[in-house]
Coordinates of C-alpha atoms and ligand atoms in Angstrom, one line a residue:
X1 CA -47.9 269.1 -257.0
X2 CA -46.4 267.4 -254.0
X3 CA -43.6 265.8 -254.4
X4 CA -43.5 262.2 -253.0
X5 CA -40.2 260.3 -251.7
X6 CA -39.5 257.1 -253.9
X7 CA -39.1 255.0 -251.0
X8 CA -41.9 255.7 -248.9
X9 CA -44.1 255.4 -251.9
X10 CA -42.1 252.1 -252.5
X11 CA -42.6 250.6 -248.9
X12 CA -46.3 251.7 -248.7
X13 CA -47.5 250.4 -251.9
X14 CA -45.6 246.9 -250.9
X15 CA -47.6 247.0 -247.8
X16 CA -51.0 247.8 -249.9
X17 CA -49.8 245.3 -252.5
X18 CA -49.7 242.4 -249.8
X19 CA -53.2 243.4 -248.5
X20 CA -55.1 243.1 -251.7
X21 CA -53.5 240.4 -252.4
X22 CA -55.9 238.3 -249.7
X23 CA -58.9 240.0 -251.9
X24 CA -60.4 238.4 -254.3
X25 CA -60.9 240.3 -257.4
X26 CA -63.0 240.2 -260.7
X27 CA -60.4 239.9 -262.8
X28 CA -59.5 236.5 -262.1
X29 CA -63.4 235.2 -263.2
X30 CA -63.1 233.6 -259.8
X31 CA -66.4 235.9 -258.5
X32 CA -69.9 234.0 -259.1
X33 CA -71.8 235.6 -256.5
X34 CA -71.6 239.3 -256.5
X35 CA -73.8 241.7 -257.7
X36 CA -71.2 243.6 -258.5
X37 CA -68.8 243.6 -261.5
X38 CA -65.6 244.3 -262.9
X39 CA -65.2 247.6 -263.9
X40 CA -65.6 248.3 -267.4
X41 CA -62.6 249.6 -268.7
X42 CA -63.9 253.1 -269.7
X43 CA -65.0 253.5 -266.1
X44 CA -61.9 252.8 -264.5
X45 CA -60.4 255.5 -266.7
X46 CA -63.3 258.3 -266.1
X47 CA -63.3 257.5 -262.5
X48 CA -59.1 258.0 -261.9
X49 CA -60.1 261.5 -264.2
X50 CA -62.6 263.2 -261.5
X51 CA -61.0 261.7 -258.6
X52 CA -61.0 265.1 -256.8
X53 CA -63.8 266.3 -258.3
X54 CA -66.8 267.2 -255.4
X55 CA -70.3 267.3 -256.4
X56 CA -71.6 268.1 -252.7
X57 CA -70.1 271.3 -253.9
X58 CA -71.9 271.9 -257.6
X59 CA -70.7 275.2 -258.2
X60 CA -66.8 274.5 -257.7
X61 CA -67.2 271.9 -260.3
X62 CA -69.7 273.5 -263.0
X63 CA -68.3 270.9 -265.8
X64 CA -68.9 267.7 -263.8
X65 CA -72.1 268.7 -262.5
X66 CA -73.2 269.0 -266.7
X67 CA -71.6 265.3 -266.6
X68 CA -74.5 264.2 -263.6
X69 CA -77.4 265.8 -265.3
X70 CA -76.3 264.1 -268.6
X71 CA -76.5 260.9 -266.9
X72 CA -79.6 261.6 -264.9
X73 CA -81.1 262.2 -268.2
X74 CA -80.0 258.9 -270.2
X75 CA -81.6 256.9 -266.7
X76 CA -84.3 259.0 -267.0
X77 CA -84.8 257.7 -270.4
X78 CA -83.6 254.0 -270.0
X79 CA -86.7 254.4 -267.2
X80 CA -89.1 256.2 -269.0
X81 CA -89.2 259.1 -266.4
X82 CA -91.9 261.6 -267.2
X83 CA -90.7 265.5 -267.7
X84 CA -91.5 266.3 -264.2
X85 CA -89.5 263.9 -262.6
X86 CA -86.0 264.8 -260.8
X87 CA -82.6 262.6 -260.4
X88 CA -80.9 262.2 -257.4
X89 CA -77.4 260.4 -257.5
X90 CA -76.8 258.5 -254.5
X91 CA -74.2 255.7 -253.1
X92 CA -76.2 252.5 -254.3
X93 CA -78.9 250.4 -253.5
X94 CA -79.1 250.8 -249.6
X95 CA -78.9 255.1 -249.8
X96 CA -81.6 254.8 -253.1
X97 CA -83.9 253.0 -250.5
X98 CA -83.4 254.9 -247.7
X99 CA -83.9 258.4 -249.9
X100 CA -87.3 257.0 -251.0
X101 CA -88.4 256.2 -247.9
X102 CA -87.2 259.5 -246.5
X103 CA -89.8 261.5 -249.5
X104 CA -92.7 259.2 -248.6
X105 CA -92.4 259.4 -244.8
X106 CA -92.0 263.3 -245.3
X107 CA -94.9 263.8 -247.9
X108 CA -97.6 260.8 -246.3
X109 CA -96.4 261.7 -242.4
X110 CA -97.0 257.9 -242.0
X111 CA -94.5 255.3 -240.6
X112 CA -95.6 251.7 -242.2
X113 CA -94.2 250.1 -244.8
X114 CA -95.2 247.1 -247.3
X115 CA -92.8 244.9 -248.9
X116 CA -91.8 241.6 -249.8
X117 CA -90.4 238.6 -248.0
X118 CA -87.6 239.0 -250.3
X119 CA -86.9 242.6 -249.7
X120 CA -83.0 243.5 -249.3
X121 CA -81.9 243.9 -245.3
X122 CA -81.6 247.6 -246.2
X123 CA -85.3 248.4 -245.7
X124 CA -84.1 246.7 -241.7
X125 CA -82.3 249.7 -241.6
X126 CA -84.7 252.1 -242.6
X127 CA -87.2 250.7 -240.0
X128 CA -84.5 251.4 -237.4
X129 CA -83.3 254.8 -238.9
X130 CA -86.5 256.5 -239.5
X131 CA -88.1 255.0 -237.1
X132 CA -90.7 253.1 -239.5
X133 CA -92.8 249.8 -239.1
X134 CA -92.0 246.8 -242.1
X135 CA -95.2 245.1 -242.8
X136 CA -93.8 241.9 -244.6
X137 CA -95.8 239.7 -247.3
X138 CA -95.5 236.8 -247.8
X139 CA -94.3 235.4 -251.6
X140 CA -96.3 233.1 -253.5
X141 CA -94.6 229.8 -255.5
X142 CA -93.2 232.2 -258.1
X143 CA -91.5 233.8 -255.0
X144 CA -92.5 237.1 -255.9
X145 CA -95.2 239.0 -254.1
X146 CA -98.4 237.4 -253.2
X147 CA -100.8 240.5 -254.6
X148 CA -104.0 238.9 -252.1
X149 CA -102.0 239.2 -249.2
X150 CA -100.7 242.5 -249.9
X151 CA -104.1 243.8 -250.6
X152 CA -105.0 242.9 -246.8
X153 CA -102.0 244.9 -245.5
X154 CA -103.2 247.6 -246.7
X155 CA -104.5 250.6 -244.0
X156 CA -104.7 254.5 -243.1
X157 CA -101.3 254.3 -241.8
X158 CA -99.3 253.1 -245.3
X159 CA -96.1 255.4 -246.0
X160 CA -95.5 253.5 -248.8
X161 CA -95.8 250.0 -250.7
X162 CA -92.3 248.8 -251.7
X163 CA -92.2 246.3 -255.3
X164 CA -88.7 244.3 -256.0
X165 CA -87.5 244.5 -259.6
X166 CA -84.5 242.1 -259.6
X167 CA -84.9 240.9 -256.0
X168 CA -81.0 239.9 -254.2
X169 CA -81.7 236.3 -253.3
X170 CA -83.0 235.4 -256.9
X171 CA -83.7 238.0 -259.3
X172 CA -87.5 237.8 -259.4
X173 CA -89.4 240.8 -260.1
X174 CA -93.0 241.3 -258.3
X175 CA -96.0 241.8 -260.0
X176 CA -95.2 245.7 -260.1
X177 CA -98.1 247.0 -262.7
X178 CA -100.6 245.1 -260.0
X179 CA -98.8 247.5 -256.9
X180 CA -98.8 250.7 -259.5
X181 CA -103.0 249.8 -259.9
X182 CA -103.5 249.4 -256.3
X183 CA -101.1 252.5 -255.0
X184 CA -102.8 254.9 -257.7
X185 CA -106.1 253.7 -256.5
X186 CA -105.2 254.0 -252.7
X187 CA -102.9 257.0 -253.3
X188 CA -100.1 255.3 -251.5
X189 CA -96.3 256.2 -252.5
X190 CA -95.0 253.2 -254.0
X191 CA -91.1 252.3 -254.4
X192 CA -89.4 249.6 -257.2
X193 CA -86.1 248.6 -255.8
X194 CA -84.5 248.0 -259.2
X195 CA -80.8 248.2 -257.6
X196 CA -79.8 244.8 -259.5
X197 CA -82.6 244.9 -262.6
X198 CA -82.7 248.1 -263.5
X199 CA -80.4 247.7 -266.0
X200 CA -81.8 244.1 -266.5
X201 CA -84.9 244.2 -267.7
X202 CA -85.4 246.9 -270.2
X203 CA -83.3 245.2 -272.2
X204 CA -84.5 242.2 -271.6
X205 CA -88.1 243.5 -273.1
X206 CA -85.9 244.3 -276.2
X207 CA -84.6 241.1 -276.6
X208 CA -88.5 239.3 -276.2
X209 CA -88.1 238.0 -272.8
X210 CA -91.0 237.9 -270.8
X211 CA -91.3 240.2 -267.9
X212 CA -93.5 242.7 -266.3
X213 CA -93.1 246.3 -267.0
X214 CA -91.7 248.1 -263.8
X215 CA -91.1 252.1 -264.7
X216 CA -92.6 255.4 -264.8
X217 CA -94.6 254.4 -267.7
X218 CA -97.4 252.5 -265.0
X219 CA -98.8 255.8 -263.3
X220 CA -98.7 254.6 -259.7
X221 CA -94.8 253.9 -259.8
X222 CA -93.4 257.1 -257.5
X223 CA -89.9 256.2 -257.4
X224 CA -87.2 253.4 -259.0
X225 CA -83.6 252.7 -257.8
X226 CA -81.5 252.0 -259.6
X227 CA -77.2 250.8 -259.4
X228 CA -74.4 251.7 -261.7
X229 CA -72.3 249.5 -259.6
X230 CA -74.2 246.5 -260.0
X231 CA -75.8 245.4 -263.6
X232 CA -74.6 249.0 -265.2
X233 CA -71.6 247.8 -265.3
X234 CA -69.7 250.8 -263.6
X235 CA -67.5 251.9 -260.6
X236 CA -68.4 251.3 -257.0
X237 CA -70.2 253.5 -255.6
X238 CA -73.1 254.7 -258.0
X239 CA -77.2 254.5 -258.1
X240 CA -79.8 256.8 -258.8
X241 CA -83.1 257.5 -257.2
X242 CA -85.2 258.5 -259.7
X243 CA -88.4 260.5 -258.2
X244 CA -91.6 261.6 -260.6
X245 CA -91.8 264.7 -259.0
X246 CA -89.1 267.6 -258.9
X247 CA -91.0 269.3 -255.6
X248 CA -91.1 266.0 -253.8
X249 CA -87.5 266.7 -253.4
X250 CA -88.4 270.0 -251.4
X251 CA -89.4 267.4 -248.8
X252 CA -85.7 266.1 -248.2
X253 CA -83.8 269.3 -248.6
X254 CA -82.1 271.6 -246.5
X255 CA -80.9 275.0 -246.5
X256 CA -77.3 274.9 -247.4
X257 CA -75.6 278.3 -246.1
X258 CA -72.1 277.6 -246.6
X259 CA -71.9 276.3 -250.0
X260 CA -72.5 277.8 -253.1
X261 CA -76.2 275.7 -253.6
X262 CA -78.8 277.5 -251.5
X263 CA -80.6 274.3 -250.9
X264 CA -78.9 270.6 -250.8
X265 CA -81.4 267.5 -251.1
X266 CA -80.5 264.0 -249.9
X267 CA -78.6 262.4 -247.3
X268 CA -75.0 263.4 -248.6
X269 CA -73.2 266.4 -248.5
X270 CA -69.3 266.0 -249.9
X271 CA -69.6 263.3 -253.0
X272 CA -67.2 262.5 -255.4
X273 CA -67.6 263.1 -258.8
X274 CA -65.5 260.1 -260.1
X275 CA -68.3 257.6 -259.7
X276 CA -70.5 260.0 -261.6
X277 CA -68.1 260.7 -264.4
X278 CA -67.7 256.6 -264.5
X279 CA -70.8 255.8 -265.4
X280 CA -71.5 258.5 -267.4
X281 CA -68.7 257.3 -270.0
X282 CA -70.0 254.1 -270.0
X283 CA -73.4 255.0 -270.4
X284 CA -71.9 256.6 -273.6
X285 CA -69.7 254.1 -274.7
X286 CA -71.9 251.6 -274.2
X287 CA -75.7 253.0 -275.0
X288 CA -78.7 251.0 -275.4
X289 CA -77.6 249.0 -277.9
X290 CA -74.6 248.1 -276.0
X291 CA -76.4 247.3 -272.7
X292 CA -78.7 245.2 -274.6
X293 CA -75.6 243.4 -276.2
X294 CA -74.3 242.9 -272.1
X295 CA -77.4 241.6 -271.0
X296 CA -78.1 239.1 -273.7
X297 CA -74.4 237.4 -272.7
X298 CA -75.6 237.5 -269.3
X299 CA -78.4 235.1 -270.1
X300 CA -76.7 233.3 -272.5
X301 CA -74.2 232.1 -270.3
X302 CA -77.1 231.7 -267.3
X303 CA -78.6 229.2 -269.9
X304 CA -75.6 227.6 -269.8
X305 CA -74.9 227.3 -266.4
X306 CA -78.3 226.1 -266.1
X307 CA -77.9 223.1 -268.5
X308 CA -74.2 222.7 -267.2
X309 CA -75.8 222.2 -263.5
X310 CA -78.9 220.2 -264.7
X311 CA -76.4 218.3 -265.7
X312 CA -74.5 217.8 -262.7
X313 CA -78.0 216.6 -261.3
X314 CA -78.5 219.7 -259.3
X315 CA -81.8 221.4 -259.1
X316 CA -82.4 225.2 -259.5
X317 CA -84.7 227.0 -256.9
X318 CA -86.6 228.2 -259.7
X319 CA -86.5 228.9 -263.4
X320 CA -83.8 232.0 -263.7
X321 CA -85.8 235.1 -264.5
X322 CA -82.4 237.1 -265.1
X323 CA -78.4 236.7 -264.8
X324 CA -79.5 235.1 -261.3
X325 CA -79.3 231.4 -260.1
X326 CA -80.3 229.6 -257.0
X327 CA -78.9 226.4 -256.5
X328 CA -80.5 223.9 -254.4
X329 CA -78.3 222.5 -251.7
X330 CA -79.0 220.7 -247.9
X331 CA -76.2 222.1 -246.8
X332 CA -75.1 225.8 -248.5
X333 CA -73.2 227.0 -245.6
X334 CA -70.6 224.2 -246.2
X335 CA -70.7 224.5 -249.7
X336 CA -69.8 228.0 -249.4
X337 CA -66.9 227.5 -247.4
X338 CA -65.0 224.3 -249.2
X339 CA -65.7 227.2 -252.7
X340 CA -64.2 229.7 -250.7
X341 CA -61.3 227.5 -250.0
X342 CA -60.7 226.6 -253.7
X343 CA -60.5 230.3 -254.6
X344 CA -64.4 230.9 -255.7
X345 CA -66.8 233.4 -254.3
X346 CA -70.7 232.3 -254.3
X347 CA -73.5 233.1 -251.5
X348 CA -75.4 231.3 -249.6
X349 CA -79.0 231.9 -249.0
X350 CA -80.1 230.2 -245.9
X351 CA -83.3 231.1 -245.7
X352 CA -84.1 229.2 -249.8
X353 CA -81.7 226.5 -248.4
X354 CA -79.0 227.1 -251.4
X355 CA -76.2 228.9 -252.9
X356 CA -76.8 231.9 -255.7
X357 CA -74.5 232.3 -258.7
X358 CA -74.8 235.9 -260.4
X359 CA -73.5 236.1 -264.0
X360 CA -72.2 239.0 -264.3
X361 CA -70.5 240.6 -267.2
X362 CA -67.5 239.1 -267.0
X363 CA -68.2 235.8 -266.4
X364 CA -68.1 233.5 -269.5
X365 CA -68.4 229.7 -270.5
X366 CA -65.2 229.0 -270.1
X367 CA -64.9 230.3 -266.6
X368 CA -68.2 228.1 -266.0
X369 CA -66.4 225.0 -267.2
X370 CA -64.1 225.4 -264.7
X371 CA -66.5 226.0 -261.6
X372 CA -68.5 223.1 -262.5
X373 CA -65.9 220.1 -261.9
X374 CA -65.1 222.1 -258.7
X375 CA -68.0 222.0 -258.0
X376 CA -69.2 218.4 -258.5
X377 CA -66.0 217.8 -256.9
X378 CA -67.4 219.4 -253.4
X379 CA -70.5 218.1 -253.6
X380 CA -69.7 214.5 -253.9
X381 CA -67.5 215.2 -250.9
X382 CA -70.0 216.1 -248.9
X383 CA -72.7 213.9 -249.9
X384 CA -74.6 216.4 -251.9
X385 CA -74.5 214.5 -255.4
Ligands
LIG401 N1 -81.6 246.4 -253.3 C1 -81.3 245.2 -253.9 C2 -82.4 244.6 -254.7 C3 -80.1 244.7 -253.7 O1 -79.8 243.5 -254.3 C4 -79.1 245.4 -253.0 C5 -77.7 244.8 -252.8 C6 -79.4 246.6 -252.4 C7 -80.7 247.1 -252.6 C8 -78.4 247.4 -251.6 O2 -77.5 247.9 -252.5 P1 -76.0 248.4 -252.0 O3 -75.3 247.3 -251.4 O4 -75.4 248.9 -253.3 O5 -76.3 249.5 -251.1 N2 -77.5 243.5 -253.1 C9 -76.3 242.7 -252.9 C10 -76.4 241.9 -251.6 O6 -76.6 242.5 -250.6 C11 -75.1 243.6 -252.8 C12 -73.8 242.9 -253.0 C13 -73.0 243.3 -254.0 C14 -73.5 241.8 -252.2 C15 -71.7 242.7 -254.1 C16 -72.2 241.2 -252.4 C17 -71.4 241.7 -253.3 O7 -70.1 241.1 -253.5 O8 -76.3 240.7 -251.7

């Protein structure tokens, strides 16, 4: 072990102390618009654990490499994965995308791909990365994918149709058992972003809400992403791409010479096992039950946020589907800012003309009642109310 000098250590961690001090951090309930959340405790303890732990490397690290196919396997359940099917850990949402896209351009040799209006800006890099054309459909009232005008996009040169389970601007989910009909029939490769809802909506079958099924149990489904980061209530950074078919990952690997793998799949090489082990533990501490548990305070407190802003006379883009609320305002931008000046984090979606509040895990009623006068406050000031 190296040993470290007192003062240095005490001068650097003063300078590090006055940086993320500027941040603003979960812990203060002050973050209503990030799809990401406070760490559960048990991950913040796995994750310092593995810290130098390298899974690019799985041979060096035998024990945490058990720990990822563990996990792979409870995801593969919590999705329904068929016994064929393969994991493949990646950074998040943006890498899970990207990995997909990589296996269907590879297995279709075709460049075009269908998706939503509401599809993340991640698929913008894809189009510029792998050289691939976005097709974009439109969104019907529900602002989820119009099926009809999908249908028309539809030609000899589809790579792959892309289906939103928890979009980013609003939490919809598209009509993915109509995409998994239509991509079995037209044998198209078809990827559910379910970065934010994959750990949403299972649970929220359990607990009678209504919403479409969106995993391997509809045939046509060929991949699902999904974030420990976001909704799983983990360590940044974690997803999983989960793929129905072990050899399609044949299609995105590469001989690896100089590590103890002979073949390494995906986009990473050197990956740290700490996000891994993370998620894992809570996977563990938590289980279904305990996810379900999560995700029914999520709503709960959406509910009330709901009625709280109803009452404020403020109108909701639409009626919440999950832990995801868009707020109706003429001008967001401003909104945004005066928040941000009073200490509280929300987005702004420009394009749907309002702000988006994500209720995360950690966010409660109380913390609600506080945001609300704020609120109110801001938008009389600026003629909103
Ligand atoms: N797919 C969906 C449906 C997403 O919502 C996101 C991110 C991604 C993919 C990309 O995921 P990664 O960012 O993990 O690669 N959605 C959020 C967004 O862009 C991410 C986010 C998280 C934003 C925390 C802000 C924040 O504080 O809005």
């Amino acid at each position: 072990m190296v040993s470290v000098d007192k003062k240095k250590r005490m001068k650097i961690f003063k300078e590090l102390e006055n940086f993320q001090q500027r941040d603003f951090c979960f812990s203060s309930g002050h973050i209503l618009g990030s799809m990401c959340a406070q760490p559960h405790p048990i991950a913040r303890e796995a994750y310092i654990q593995f810290l130098e732990t390298n899974l690019g490397d799985p041979e060096l690290c035998p024990g945490t490499k058990e720990i990822e196919s563990r996990f792979i396997a409870f995801i593969s359940k919590l999705l329904h994965a068929p016994k064929t099917s393969v994991g493949q850990i990646v950074s998040g949402g943006t890498e899970g995308n990207i990995t997909a896209m990589w296996i269907a351009k590879q297995l279709s040799g075709k460049k075009e791909v269908i998706l939503p209006e509401s599809a993340h800006f991640s698929f913008q890099k894809i189009a510029s990365l792998m050289n691939m054309k976005l097709i974009q459909v439109p969104l019907t009232n529900e602002y989820i994918m119009d099926i009809t005008e999908m249908k028309k996009k539809i030609h000899k040169g589809i790579a792959a149709v892309i289906g939103i389970a928890g979009s980013t601007e609003l939490g919809t989910i598209d009509p993915i058992p109509e995409l998994s009909d239509i991509c079995s029939d037209e044998h198209i490769f078809l990827h559910v972003d379910a970065a934010f809802g994959g750990f949403v909506i299972p649970f929220l079958k359990d607990l009678h809400y209504k919403v479409p099924e969106f995993d391997f149990t509809l045939k046509g489904v060929s991949t699902i992403s999904i974030d420990s980061h976001k909704m799983g209530y983990s360590a940044i950074p974690l997803g999983t791409l989960m793929i129905r078919q072990k050899h399609w990952l044949e299609s995105i690997s590469v001989e690896s010479p100089y590590i103890s793998s002979e073949k390494q799949a995906g986009i990473l090489g050197t990956r740290s096992g700490a996000p891994v082990a993370a998620a894992y533990a809570v996977a563990q501490y938590l289980g279904f039950e305990g996810y379900k548990k999560m995700v029914k305070s999520c709503m709960d407190v959406t509910s009330y946020t709901e009625k709280r802003l109803k009452e404020l006379e403020l109108s909701l883009v639409m009626k919440p589907t999950m832990n995801v609320l868009g707020v109706k305002l003429k001008k967001p931008g401003q909104i945004v800012k005066k928040l941000s000046e009073q200490g509280w984090r929300v987005n702004k979606v420009e394009r749907l003309s309002c702000i988006r509040l994500v209720l995360m895990p950690q966010i409660t009623k109380q913390i609600i009642d506080e945001f609300i006068p704020v609120l109110q406050k801001i938008c009389e000031e600026v003629g909103e109310l």
